[in-house]
GROMACS .gro file of N, CA and C in nm:
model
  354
    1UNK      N    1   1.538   0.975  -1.147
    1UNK     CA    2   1.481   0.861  -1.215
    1UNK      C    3   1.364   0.802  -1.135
    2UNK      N    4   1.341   0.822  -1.003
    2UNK     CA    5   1.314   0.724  -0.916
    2UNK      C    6   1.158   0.807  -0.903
    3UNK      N    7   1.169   0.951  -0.922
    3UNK     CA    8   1.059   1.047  -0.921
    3UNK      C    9   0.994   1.016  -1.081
    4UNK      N   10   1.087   1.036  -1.156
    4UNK     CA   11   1.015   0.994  -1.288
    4UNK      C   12   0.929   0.861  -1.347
    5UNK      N   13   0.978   0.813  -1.218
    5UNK     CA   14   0.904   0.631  -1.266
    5UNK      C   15   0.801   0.632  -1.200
    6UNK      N   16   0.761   0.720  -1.071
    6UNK     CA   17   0.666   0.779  -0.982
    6UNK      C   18   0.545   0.821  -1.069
    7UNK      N   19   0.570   0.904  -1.159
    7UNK     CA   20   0.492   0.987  -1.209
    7UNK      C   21   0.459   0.953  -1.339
    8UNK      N   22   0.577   0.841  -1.394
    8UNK     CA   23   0.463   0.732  -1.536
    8UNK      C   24   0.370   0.631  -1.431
    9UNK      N   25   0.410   0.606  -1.308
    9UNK     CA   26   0.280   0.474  -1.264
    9UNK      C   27   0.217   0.577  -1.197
   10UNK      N   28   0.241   0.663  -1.194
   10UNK     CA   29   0.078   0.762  -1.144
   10UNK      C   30  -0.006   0.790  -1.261
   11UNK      N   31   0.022   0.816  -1.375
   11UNK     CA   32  -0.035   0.788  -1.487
   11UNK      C   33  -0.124   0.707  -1.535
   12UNK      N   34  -0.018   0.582  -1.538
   12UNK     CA   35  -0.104   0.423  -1.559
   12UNK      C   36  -0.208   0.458  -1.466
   13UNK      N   37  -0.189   0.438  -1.353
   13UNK     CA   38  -0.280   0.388  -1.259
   13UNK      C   39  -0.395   0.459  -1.282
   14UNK      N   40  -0.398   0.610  -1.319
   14UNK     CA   41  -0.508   0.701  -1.340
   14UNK      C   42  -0.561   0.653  -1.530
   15UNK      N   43  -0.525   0.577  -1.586
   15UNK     CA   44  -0.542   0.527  -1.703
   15UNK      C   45  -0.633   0.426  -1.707
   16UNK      N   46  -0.553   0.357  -1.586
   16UNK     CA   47  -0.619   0.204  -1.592
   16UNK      C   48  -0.754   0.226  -1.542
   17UNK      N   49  -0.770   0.292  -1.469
   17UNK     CA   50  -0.921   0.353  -1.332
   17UNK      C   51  -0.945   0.408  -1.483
   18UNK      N   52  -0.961   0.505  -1.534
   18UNK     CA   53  -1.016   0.598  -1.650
   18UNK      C   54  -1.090   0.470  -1.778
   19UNK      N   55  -0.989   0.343  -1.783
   19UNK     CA   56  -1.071   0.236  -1.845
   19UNK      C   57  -1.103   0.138  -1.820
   20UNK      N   58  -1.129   0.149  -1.669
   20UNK     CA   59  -1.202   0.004  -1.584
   20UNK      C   60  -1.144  -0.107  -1.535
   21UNK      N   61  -1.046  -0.059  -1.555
   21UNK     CA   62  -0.912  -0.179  -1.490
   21UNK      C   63  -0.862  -0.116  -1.365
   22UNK      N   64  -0.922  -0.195  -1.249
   22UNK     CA   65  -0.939  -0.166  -1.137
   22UNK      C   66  -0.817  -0.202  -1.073
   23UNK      N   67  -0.789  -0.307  -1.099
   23UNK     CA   68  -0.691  -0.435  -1.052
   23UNK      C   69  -0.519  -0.370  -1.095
   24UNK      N   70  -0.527  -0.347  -1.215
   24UNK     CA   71  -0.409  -0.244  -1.263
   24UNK      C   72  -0.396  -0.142  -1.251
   25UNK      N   73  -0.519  -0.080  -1.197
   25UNK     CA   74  -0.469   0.055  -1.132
   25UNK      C   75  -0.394   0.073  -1.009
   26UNK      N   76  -0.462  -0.038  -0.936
   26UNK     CA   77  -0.421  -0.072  -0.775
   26UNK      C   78  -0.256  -0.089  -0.788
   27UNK      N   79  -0.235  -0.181  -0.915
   27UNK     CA   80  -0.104  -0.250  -0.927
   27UNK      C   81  -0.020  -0.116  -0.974
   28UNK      N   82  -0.087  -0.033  -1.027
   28UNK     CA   83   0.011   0.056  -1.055
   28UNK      C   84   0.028   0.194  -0.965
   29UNK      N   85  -0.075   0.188  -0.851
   29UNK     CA   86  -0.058   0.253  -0.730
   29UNK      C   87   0.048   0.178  -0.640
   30UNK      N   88   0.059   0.055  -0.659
   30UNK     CA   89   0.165  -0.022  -0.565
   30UNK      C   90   0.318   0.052  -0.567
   31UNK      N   91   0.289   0.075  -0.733
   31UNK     CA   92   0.434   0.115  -0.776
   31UNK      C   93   0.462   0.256  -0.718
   32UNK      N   94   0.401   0.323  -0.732
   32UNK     CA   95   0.400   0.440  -0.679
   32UNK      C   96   0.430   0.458  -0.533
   33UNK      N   97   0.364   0.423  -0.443
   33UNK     CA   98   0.369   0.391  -0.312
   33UNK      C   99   0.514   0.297  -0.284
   34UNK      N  100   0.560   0.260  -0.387
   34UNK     CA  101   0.712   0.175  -0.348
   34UNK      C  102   0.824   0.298  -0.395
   35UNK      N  103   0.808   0.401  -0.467
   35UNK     CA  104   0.899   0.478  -0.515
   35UNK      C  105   0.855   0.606  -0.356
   36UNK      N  106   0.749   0.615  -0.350
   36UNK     CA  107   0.712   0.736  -0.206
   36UNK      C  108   0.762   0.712  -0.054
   37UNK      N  109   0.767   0.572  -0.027
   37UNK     CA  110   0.882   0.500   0.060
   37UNK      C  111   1.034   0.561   0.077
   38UNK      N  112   1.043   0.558  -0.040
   38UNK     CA  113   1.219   0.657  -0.011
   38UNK      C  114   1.177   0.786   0.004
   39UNK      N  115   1.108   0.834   0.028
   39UNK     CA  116   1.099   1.013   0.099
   39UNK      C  117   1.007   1.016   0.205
   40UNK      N  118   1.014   0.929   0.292
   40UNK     CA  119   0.962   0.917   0.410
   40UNK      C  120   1.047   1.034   0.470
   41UNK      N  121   0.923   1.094   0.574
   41UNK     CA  122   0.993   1.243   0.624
   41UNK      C  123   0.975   1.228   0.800
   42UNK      N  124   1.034   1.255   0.880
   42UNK     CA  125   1.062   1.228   1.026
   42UNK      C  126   0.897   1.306   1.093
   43UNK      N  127   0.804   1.366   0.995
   43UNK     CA  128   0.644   1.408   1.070
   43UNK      C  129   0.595   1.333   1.158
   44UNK      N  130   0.565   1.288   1.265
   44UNK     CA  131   0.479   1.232   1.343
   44UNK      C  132   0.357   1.241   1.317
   45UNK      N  133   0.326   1.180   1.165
   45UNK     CA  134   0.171   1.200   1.129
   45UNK      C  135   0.124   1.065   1.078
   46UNK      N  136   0.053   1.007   1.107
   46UNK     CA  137  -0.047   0.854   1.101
   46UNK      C  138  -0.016   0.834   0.900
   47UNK      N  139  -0.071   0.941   0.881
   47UNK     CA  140  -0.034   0.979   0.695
   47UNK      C  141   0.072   0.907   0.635
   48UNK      N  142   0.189   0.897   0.760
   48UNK     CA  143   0.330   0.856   0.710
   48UNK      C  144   0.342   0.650   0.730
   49UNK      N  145   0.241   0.635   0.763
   49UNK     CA  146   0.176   0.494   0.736
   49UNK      C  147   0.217   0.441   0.611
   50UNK      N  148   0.094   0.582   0.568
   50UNK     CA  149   0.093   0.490   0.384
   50UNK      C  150   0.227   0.523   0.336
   51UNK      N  151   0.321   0.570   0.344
   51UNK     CA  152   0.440   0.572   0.276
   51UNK      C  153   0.512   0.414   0.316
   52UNK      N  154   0.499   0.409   0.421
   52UNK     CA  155   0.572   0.269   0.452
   52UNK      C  156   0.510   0.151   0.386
   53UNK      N  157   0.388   0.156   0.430
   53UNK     CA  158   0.276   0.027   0.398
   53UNK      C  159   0.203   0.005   0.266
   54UNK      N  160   0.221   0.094   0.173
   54UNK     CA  161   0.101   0.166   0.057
   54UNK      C  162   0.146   0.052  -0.063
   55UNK      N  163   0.284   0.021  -0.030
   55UNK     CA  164   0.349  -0.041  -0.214
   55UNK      C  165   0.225  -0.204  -0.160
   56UNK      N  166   0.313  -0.256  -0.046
   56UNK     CA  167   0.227  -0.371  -0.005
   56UNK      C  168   0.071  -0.432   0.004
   57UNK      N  169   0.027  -0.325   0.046
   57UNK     CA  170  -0.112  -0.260   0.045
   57UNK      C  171  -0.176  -0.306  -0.091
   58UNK      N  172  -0.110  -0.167  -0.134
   58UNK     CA  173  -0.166  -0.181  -0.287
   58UNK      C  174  -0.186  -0.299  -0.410
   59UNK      N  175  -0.073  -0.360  -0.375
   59UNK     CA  176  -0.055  -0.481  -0.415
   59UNK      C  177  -0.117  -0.573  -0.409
   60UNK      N  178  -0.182  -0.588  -0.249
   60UNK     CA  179  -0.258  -0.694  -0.180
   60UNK      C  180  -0.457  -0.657  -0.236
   61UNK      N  181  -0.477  -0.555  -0.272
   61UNK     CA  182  -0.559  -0.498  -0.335
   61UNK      C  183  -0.599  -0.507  -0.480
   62UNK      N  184  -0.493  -0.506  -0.539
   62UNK     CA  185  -0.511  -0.554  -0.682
   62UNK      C  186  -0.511  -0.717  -0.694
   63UNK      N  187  -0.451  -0.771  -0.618
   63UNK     CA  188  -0.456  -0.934  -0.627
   63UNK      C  189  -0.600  -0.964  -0.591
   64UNK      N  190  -0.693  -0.888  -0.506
   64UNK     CA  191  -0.788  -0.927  -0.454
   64UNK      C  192  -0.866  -0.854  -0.583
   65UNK      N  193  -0.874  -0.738  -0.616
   65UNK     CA  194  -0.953  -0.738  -0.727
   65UNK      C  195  -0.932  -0.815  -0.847
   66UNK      N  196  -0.804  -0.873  -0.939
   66UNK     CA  197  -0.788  -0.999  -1.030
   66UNK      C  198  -0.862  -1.049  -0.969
   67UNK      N  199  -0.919  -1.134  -0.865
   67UNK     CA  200  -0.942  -1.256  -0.799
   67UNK      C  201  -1.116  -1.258  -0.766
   68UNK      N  202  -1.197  -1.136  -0.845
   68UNK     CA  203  -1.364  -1.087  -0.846
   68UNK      C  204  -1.331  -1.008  -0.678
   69UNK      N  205  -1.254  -0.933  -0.622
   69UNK     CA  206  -1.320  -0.868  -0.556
   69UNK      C  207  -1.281  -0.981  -0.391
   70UNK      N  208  -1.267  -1.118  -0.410
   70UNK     CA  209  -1.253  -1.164  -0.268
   70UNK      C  210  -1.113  -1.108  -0.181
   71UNK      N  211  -1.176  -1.109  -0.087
   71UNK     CA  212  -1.133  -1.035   0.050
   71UNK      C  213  -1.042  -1.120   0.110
   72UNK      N  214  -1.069  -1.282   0.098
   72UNK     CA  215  -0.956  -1.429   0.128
   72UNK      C  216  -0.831  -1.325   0.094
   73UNK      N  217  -0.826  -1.337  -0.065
   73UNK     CA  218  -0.688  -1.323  -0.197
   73UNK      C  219  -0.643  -1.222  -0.057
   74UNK      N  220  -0.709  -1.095  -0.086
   74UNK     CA  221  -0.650  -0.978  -0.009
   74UNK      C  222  -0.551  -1.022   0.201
   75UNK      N  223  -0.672  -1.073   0.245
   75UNK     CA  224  -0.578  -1.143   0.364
   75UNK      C  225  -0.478  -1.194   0.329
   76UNK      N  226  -0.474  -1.305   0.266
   76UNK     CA  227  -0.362  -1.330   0.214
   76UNK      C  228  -0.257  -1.339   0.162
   77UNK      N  229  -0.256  -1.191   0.092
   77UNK     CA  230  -0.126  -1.076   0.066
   77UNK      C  231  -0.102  -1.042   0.179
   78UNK      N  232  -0.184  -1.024   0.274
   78UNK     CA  233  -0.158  -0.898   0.377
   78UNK      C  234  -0.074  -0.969   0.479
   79UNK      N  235  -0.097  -1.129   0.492
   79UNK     CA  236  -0.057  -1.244   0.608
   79UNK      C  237   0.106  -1.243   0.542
   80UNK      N  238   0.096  -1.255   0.400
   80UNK     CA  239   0.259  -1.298   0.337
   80UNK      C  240   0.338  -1.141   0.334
   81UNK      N  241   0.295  -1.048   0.359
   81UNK     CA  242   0.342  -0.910   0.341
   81UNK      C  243   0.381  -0.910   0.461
   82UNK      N  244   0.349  -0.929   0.599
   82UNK     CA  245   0.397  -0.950   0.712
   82UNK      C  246   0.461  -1.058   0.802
   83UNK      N  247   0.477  -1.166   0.645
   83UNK     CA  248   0.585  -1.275   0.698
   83UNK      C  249   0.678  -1.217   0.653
   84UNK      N  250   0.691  -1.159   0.540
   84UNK     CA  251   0.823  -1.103   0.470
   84UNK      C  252   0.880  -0.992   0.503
   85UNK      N  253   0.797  -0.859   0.614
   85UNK     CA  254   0.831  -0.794   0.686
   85UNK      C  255   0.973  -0.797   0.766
   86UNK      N  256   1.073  -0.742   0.707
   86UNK     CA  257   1.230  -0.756   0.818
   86UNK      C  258   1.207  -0.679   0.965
   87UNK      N  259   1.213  -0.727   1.140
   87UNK     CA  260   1.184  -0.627   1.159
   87UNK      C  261   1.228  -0.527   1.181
   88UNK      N  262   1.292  -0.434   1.104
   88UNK     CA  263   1.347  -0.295   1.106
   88UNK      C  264   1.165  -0.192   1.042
   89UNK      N  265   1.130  -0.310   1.003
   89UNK     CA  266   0.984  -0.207   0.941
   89UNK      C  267   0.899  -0.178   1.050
   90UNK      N  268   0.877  -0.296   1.140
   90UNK     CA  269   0.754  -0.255   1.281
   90UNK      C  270   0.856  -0.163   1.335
   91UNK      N  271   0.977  -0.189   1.336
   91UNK     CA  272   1.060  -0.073   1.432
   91UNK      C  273   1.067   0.076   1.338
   92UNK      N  274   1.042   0.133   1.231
   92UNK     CA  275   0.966   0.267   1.178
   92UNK      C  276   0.873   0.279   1.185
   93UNK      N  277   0.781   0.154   1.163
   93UNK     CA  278   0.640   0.163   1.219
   93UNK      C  279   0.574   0.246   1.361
   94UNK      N  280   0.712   0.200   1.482
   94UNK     CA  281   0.648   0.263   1.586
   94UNK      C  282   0.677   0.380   1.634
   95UNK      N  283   0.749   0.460   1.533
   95UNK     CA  284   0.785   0.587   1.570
   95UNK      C  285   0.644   0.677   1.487
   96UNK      N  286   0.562   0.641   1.485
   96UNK     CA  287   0.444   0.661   1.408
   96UNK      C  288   0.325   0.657   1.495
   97UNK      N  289   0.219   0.737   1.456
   97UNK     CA  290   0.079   0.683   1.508
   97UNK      C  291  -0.025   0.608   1.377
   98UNK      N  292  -0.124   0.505   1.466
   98UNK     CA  293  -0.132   0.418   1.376
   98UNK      C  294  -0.215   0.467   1.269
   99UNK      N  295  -0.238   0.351   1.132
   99UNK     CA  296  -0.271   0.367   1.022
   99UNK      C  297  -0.400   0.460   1.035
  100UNK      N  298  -0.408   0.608   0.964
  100UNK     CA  299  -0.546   0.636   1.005
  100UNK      C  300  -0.657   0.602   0.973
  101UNK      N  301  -0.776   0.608   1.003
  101UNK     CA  302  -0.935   0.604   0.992
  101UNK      C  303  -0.921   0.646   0.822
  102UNK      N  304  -1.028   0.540   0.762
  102UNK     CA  305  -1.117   0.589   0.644
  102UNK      C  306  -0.979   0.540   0.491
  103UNK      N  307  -1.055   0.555   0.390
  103UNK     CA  308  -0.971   0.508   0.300
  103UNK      C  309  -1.010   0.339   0.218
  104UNK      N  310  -1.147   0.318   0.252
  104UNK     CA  311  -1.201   0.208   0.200
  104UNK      C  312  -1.145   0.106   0.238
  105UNK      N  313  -1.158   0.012   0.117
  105UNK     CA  314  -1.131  -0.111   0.146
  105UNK      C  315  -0.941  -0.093   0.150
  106UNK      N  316  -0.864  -0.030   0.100
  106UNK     CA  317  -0.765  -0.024   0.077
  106UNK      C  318  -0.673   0.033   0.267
  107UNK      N  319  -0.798   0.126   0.300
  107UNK     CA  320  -0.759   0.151   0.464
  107UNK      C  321  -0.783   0.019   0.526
  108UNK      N  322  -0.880  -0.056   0.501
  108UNK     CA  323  -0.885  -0.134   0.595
  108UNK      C  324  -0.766  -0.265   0.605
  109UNK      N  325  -0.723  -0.297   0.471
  109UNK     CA  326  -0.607  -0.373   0.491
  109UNK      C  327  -0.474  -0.282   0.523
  110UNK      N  328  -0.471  -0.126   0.513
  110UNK     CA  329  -0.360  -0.092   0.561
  110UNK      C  330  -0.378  -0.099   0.719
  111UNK      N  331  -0.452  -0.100   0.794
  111UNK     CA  332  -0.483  -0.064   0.920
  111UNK      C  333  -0.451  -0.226   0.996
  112UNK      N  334  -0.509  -0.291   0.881
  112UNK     CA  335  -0.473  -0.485   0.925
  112UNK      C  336  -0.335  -0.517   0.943
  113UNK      N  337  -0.257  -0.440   0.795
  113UNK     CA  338  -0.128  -0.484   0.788
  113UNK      C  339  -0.054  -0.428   0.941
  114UNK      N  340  -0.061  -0.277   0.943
  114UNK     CA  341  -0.058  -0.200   1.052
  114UNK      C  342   0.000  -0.299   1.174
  115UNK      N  343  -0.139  -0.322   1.201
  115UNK     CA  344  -0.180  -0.376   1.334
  115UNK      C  345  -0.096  -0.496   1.383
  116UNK      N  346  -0.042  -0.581   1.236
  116UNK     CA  347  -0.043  -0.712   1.253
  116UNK      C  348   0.118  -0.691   1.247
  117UNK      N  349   0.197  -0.579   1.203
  117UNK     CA  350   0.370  -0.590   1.233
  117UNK      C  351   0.383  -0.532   1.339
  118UNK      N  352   0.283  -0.390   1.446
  118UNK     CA  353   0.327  -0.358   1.556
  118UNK      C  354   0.325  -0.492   1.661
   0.00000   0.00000   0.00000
């Protein structure tokens, strides 16, 4: 079920981008990235970032695009995404190397969030 709900918000999200809804695509990449979380795999690869960080991320991304694009909205997911952080997450976090290089605006708040639970 959990793969199948994966692969209708991979859909949307490629729907919403296909008709200019930027903001709902993001939102429906969130979803996706919250179902890819449960198959986190023991790799020692930076990659395995976005499985942890991507639902939050994504989220914090689409609020900032609703909002024209400001970068505030987006900090400000990213500040409440890491108050709400339990820490058992920086502690998977650091069996990891950090968020990698590149990935737009969407890397750069994963790399923030990153930074800000190690």
């Amino acid at each position: 079920a959990l793969r199948d709900a994966a692969w209708a918000a991979q859909r949307a999200s490629h729907d919403a981008r296909e008709e200019g809804q930027a903001a709902a695509s993001e939102a429906a990449r969130a979803a996706v990235a919250a179902a890819g979380a449960a198959f986190l795999h023991p790799l020692v690869k930076a990659a395995q970032v976005k499985h942890i960080l991507g639902s939050a991320v994504h989220a914090a991304r689409a609020c900032e695009l609703a909002a024209g694009s400001d970068p505030a909205v987006g900090a400000e997911r990213i500040a409440r995404a890491k108050a709400l952080a339990p820490p058992a997450v920086a502690d998977v976090l650091r069996r990891y190397p950090a968020a990698p290089p590149g990935g737009g605006r969407v890397g750069d708040l994963m790399r923030r969030l990153d930074a800000s639970l190690r």
